[in-house]
Short mmCIF file of N, CA and C in Angstrom, two decimals:
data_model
loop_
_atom_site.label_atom_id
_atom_site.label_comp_id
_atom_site.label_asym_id
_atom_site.label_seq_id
_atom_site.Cartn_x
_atom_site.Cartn_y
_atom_site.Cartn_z
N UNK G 1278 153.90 -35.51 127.27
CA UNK G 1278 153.87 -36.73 128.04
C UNK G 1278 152.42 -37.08 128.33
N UNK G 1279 151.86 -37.91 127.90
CA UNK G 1279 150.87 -39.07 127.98
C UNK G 1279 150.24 -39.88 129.66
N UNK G 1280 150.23 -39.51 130.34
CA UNK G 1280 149.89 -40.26 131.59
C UNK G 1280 148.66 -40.78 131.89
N UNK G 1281 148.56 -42.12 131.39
CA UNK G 1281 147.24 -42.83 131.59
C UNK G 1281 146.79 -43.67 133.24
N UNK G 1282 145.71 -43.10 133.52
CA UNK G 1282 145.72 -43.78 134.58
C UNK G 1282 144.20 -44.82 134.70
N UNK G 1283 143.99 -45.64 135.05
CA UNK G 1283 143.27 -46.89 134.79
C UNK G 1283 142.66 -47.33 135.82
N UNK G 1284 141.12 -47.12 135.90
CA UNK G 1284 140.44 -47.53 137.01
C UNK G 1284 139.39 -48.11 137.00
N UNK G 1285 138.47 -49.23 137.68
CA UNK G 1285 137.42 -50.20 137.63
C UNK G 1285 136.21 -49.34 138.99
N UNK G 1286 136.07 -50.14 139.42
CA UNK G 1286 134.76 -49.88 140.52
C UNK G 1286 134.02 -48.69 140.51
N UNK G 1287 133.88 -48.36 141.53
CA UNK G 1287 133.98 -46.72 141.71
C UNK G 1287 134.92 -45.58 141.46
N UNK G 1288 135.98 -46.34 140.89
CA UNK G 1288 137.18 -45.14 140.24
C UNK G 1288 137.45 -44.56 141.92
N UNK G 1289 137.55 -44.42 142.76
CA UNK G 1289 137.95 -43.78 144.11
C UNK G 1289 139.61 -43.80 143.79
N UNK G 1290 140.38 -44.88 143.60
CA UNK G 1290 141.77 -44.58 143.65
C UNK G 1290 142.26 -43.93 142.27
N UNK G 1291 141.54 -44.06 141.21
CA UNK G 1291 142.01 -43.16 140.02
C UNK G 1291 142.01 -41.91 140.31
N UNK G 1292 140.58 -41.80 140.76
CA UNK G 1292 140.68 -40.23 141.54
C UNK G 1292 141.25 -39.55 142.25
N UNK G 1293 141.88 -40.44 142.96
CA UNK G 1293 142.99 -40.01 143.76
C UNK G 1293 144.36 -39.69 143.73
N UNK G 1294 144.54 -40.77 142.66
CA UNK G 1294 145.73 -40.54 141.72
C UNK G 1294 145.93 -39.28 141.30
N UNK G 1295 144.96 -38.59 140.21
CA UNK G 1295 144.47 -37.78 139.65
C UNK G 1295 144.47 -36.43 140.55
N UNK G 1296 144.02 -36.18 141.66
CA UNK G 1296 143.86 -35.38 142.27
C UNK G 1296 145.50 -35.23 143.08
N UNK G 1297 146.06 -35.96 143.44
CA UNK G 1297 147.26 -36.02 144.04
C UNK G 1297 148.33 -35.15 142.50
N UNK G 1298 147.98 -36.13 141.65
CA UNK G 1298 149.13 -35.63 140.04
C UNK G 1298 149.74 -33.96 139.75
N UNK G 1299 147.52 -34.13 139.94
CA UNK G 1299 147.46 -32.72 139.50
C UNK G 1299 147.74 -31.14 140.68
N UNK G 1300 147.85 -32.09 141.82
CA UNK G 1300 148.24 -31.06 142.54
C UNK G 1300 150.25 -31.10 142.67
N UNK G 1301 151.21 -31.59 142.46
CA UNK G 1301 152.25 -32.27 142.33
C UNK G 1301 152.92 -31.54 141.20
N UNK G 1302 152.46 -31.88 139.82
CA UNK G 1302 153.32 -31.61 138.64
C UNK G 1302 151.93 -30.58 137.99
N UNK G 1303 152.94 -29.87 137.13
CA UNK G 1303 152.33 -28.78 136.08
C UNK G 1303 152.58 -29.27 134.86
N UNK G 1304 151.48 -28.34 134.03
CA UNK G 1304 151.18 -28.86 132.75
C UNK G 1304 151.43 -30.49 132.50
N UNK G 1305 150.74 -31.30 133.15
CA UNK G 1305 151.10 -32.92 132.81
C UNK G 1305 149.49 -32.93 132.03
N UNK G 1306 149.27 -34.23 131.21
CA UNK G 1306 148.44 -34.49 130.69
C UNK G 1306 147.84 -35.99 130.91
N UNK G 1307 146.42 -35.74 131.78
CA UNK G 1307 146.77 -37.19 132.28
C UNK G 1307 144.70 -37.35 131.57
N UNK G 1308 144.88 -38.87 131.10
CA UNK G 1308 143.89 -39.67 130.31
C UNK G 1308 143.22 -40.58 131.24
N UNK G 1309 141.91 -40.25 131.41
CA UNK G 1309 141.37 -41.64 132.50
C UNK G 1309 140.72 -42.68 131.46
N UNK G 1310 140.97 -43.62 131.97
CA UNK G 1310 140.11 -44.99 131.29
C UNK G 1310 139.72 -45.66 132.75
N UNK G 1311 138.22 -45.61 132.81
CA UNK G 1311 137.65 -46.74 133.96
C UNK G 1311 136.95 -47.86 132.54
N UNK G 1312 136.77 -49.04 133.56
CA UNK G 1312 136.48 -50.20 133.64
C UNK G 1312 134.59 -50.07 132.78
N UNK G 1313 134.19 -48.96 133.62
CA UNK G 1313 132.75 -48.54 133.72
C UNK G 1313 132.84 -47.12 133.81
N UNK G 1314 131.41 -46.54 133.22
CA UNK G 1314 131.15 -45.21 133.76
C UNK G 1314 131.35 -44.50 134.93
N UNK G 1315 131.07 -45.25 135.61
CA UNK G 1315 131.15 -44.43 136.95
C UNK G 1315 132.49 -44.24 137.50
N UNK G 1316 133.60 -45.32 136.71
CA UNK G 1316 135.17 -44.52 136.98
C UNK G 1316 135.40 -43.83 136.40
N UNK G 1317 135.40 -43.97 135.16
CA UNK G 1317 135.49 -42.77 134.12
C UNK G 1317 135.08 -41.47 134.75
N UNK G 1318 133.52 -41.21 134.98
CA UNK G 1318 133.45 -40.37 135.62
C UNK G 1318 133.66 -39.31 137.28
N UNK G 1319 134.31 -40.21 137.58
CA UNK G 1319 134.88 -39.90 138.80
C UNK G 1319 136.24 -39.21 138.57
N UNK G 1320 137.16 -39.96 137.95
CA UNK G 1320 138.38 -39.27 137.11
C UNK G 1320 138.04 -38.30 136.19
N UNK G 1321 137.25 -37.87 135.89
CA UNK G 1321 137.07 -36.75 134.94
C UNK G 1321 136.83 -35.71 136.06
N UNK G 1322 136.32 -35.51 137.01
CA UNK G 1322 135.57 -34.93 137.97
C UNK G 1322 136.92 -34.45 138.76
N UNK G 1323 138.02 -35.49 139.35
CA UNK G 1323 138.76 -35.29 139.71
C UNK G 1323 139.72 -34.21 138.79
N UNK G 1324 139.67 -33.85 137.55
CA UNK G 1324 140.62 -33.05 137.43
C UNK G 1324 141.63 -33.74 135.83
N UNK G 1325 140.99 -34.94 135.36
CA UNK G 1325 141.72 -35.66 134.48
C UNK G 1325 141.37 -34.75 133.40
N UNK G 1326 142.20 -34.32 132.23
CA UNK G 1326 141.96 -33.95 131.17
C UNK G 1326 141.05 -34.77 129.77
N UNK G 1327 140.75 -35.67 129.63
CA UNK G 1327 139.91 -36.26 128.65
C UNK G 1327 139.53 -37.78 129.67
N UNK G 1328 138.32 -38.36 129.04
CA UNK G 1328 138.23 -39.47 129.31
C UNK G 1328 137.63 -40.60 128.64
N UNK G 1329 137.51 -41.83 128.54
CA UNK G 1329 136.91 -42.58 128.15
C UNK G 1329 136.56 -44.16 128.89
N UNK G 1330 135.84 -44.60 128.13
CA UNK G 1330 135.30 -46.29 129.33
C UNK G 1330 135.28 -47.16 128.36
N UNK G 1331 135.89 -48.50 128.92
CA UNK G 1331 135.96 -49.68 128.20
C UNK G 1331 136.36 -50.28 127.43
N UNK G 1332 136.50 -51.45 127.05
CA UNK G 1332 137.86 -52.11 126.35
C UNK G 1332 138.99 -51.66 126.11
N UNK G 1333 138.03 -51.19 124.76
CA UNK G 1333 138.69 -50.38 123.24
C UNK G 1333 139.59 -48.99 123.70
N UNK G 1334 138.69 -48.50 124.78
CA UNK G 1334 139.69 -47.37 125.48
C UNK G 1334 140.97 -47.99 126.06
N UNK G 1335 140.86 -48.80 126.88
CA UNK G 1335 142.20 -49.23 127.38
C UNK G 1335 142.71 -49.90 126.49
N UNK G 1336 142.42 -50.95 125.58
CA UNK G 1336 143.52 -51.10 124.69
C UNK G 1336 144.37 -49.78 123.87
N UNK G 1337 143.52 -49.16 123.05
CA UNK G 1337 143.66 -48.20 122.49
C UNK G 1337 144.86 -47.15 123.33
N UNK G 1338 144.81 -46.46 124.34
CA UNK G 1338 145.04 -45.78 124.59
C UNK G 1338 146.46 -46.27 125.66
N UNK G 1339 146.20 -47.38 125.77
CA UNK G 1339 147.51 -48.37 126.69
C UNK G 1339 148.58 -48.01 125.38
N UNK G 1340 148.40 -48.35 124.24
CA UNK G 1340 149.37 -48.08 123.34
C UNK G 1340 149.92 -46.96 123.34
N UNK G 1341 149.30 -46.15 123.40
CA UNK G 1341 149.87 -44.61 123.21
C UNK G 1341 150.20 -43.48 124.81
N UNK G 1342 150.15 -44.36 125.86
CA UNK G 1342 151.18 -43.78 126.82
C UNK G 1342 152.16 -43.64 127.17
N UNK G 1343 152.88 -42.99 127.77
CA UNK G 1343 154.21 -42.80 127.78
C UNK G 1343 153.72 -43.82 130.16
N UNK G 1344 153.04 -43.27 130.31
CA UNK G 1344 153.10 -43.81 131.78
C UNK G 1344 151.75 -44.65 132.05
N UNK G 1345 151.64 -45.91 132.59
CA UNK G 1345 150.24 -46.18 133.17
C UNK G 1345 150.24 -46.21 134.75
N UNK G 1346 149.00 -45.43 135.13
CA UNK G 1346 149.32 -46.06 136.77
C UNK G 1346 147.62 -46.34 136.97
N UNK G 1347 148.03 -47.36 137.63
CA UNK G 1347 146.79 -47.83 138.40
C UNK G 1347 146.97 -48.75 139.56
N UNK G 1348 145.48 -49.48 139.96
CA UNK G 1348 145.97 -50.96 140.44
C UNK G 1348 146.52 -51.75 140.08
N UNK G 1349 147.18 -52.54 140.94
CA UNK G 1349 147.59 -54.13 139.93
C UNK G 1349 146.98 -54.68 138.88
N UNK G 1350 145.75 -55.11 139.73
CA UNK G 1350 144.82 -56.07 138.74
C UNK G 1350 144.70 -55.62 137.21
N UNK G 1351 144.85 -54.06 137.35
CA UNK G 1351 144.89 -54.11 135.71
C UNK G 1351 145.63 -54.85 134.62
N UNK G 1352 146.84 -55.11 135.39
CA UNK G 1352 147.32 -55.81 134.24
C UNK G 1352 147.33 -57.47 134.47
N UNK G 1353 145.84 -58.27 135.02
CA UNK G 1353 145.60 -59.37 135.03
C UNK G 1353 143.98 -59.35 134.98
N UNK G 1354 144.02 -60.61 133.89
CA UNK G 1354 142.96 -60.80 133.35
C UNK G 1354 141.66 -61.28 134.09
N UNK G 1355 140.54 -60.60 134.25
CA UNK G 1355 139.61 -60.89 135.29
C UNK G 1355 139.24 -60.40 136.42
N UNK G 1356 140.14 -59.40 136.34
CA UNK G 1356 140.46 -58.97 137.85
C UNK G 1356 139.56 -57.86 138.28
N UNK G 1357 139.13 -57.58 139.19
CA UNK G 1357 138.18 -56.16 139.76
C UNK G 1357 136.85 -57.08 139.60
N UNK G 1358 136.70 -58.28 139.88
CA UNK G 1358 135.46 -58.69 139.68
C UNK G 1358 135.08 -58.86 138.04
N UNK G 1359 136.06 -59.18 137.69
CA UNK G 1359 135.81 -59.48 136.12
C UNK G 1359 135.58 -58.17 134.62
N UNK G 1360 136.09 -56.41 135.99
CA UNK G 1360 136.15 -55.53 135.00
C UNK G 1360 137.03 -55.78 134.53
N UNK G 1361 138.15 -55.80 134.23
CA UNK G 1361 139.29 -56.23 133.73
C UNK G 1361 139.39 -57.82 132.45
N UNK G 1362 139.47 -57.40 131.04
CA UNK G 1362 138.97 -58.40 130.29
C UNK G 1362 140.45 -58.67 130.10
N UNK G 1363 140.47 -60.12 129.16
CA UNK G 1363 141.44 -60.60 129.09
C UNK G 1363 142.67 -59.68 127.71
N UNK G 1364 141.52 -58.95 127.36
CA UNK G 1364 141.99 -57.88 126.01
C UNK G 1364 142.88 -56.60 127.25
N UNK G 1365 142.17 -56.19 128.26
CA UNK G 1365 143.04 -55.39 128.51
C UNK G 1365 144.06 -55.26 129.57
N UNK G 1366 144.02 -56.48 129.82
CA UNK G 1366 145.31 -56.78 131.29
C UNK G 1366 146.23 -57.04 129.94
N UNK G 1367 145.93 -57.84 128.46
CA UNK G 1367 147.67 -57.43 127.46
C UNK G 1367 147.45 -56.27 126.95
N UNK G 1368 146.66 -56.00 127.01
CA UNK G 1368 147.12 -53.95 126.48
C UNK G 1368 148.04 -53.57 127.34
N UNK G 1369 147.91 -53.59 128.71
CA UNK G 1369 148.52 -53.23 130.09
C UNK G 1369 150.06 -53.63 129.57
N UNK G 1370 149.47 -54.64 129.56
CA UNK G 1370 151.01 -55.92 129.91
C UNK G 1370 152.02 -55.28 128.58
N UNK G 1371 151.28 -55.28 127.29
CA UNK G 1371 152.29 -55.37 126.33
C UNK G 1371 152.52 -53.76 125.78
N UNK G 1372 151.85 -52.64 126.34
CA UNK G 1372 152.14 -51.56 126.68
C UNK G 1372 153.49 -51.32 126.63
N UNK G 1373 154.03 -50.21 125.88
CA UNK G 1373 155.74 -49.90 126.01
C UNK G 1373 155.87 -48.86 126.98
N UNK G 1374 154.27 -48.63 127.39
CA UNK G 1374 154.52 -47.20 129.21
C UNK G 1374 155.07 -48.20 130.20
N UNK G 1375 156.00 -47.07 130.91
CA UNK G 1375 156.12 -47.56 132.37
C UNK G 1375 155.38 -47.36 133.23
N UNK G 1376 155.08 -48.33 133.73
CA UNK G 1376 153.70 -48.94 134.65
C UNK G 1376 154.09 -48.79 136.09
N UNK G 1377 153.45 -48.00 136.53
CA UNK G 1377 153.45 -47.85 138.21
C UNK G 1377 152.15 -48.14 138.58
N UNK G 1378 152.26 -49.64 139.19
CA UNK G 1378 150.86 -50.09 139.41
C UNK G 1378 150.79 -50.22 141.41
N UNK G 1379 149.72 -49.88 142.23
CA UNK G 1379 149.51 -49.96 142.88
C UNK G 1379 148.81 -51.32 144.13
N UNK G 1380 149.69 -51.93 144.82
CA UNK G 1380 148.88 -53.41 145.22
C UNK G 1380 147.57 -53.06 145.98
N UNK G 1381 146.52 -53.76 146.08
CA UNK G 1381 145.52 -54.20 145.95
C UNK G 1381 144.95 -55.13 146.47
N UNK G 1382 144.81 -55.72 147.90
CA UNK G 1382 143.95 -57.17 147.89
C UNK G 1382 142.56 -57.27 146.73
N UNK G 1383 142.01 -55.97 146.83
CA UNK G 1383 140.71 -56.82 146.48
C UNK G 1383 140.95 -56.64 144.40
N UNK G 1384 142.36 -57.58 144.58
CA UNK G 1384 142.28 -57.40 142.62
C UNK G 1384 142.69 -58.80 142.82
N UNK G 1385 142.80 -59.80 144.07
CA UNK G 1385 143.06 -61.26 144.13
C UNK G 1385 144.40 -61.41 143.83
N UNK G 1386 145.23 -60.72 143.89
CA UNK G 1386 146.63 -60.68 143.73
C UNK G 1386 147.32 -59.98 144.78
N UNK G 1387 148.75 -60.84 145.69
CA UNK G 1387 149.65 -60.69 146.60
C UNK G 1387 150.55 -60.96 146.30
N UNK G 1388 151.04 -59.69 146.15
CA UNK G 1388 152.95 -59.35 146.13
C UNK G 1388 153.67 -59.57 147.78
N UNK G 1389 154.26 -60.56 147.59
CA UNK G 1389 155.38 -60.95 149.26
C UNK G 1389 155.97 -59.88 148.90
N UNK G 1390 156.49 -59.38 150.25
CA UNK G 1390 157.12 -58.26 150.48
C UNK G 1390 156.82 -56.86 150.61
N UNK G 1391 155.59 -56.63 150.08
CA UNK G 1391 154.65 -55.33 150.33
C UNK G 1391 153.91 -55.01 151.42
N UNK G 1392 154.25 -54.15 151.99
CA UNK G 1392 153.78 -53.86 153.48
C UNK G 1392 152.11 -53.88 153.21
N UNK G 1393 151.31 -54.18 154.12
CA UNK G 1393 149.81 -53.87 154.36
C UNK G 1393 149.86 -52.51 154.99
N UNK G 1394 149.74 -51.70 153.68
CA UNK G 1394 149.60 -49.79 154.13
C UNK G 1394 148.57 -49.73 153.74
N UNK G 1395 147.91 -48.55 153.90
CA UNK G 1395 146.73 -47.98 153.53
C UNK G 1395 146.60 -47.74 151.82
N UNK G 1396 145.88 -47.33 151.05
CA UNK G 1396 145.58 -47.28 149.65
C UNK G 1396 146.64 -45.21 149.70
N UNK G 1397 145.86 -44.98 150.38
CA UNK G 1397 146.67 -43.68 149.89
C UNK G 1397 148.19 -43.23 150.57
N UNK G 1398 148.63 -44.25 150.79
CA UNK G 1398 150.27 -44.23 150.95
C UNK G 1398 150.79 -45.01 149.81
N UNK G 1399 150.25 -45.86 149.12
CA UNK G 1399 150.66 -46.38 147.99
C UNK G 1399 150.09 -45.41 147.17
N UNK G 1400 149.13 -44.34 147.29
CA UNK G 1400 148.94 -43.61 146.58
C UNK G 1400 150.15 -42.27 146.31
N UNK G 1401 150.37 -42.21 147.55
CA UNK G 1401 151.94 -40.79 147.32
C UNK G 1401 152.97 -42.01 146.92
N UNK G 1402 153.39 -43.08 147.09
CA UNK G 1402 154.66 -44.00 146.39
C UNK G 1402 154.46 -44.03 145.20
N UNK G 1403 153.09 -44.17 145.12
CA UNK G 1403 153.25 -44.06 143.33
C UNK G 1403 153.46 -42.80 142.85
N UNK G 1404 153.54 -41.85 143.57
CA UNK G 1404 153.17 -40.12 142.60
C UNK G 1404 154.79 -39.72 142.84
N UNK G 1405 155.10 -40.03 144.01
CA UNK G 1405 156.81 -39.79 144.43
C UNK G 1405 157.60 -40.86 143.08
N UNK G 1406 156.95 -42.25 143.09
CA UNK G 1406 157.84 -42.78 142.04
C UNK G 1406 157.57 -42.10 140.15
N UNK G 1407 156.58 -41.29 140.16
CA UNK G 1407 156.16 -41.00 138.69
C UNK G 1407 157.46 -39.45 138.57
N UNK G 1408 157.62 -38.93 139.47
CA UNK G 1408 158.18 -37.84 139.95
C UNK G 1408 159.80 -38.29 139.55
N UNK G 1409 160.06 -39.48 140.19
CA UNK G 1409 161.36 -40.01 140.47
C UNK G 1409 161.65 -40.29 138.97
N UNK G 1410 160.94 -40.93 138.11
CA UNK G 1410 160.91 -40.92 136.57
C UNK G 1410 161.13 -40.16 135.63
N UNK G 1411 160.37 -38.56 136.02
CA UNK G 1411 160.35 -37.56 134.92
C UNK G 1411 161.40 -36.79 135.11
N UNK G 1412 162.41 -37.57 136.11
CA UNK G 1412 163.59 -36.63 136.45
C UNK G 1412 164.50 -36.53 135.29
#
């Protein structure tokens, strides 16, 4: 199993992802793709097994997951301040992984109905829902 997880800025919530995963499930295999170096390298640091940065990585590698999790914005074009190109919010999008994406104000996108929680309570919903999946 393939678990890609996808991060822009400072990578802080990939990392977190990452660090939460890997403490959670055994033997999983999880792929970071940031936006930029400095996510990339933050997710590698955290504990991710391989990594890579930019476009071609997230297109590339959006194909060949079985799971993506990240922020929202990944899968909209422009988003994170314009890390997010219009090539890889449809990698995201047209991806055959199931996508557990995390909301976000600062990706300019609001889902009605999503509580205003903190980043790392949507951080265990997402790891409880990846859990709820591999059942």
């Amino acid at each position: 199993m393939n678990i890609l997880i996808i991060d822009g800025m400072g990578g802080s919530i990939g990392k977190a992802l990452i660090e939460k995963l890997k403490t959670e499930f055994d033997g999983i295999h999880i792929t970071a793709v940031g936006t930029n170096a400095i996510a990339t390298a933050a997710m590698l640091k955290a504990g991710a097994d391989v990594g890579a940065t930019g476009e071609n990585a997230v297109v590339y590698n959006a194909a060949h997951a079985d799971y993506i999790l990240g922020v929202m914005g990944i899968a909209f074009a422009n988003a994170m301040y314009g890390e997010v190109s219009p090539k890889m919010a449809e990698a995201v999008s047209l991806s055959p992984a199931h996508k557990i994406l995390i909301p976000h104000n600062k990706c300019n996108v609001t889902v009605v109905g999503v509580a205003n929680v903190s980043v790392q309570l949507y951080i265990d919903e997402a790891v409880d829902k990846l859990r709820f999946e591999l059942r």
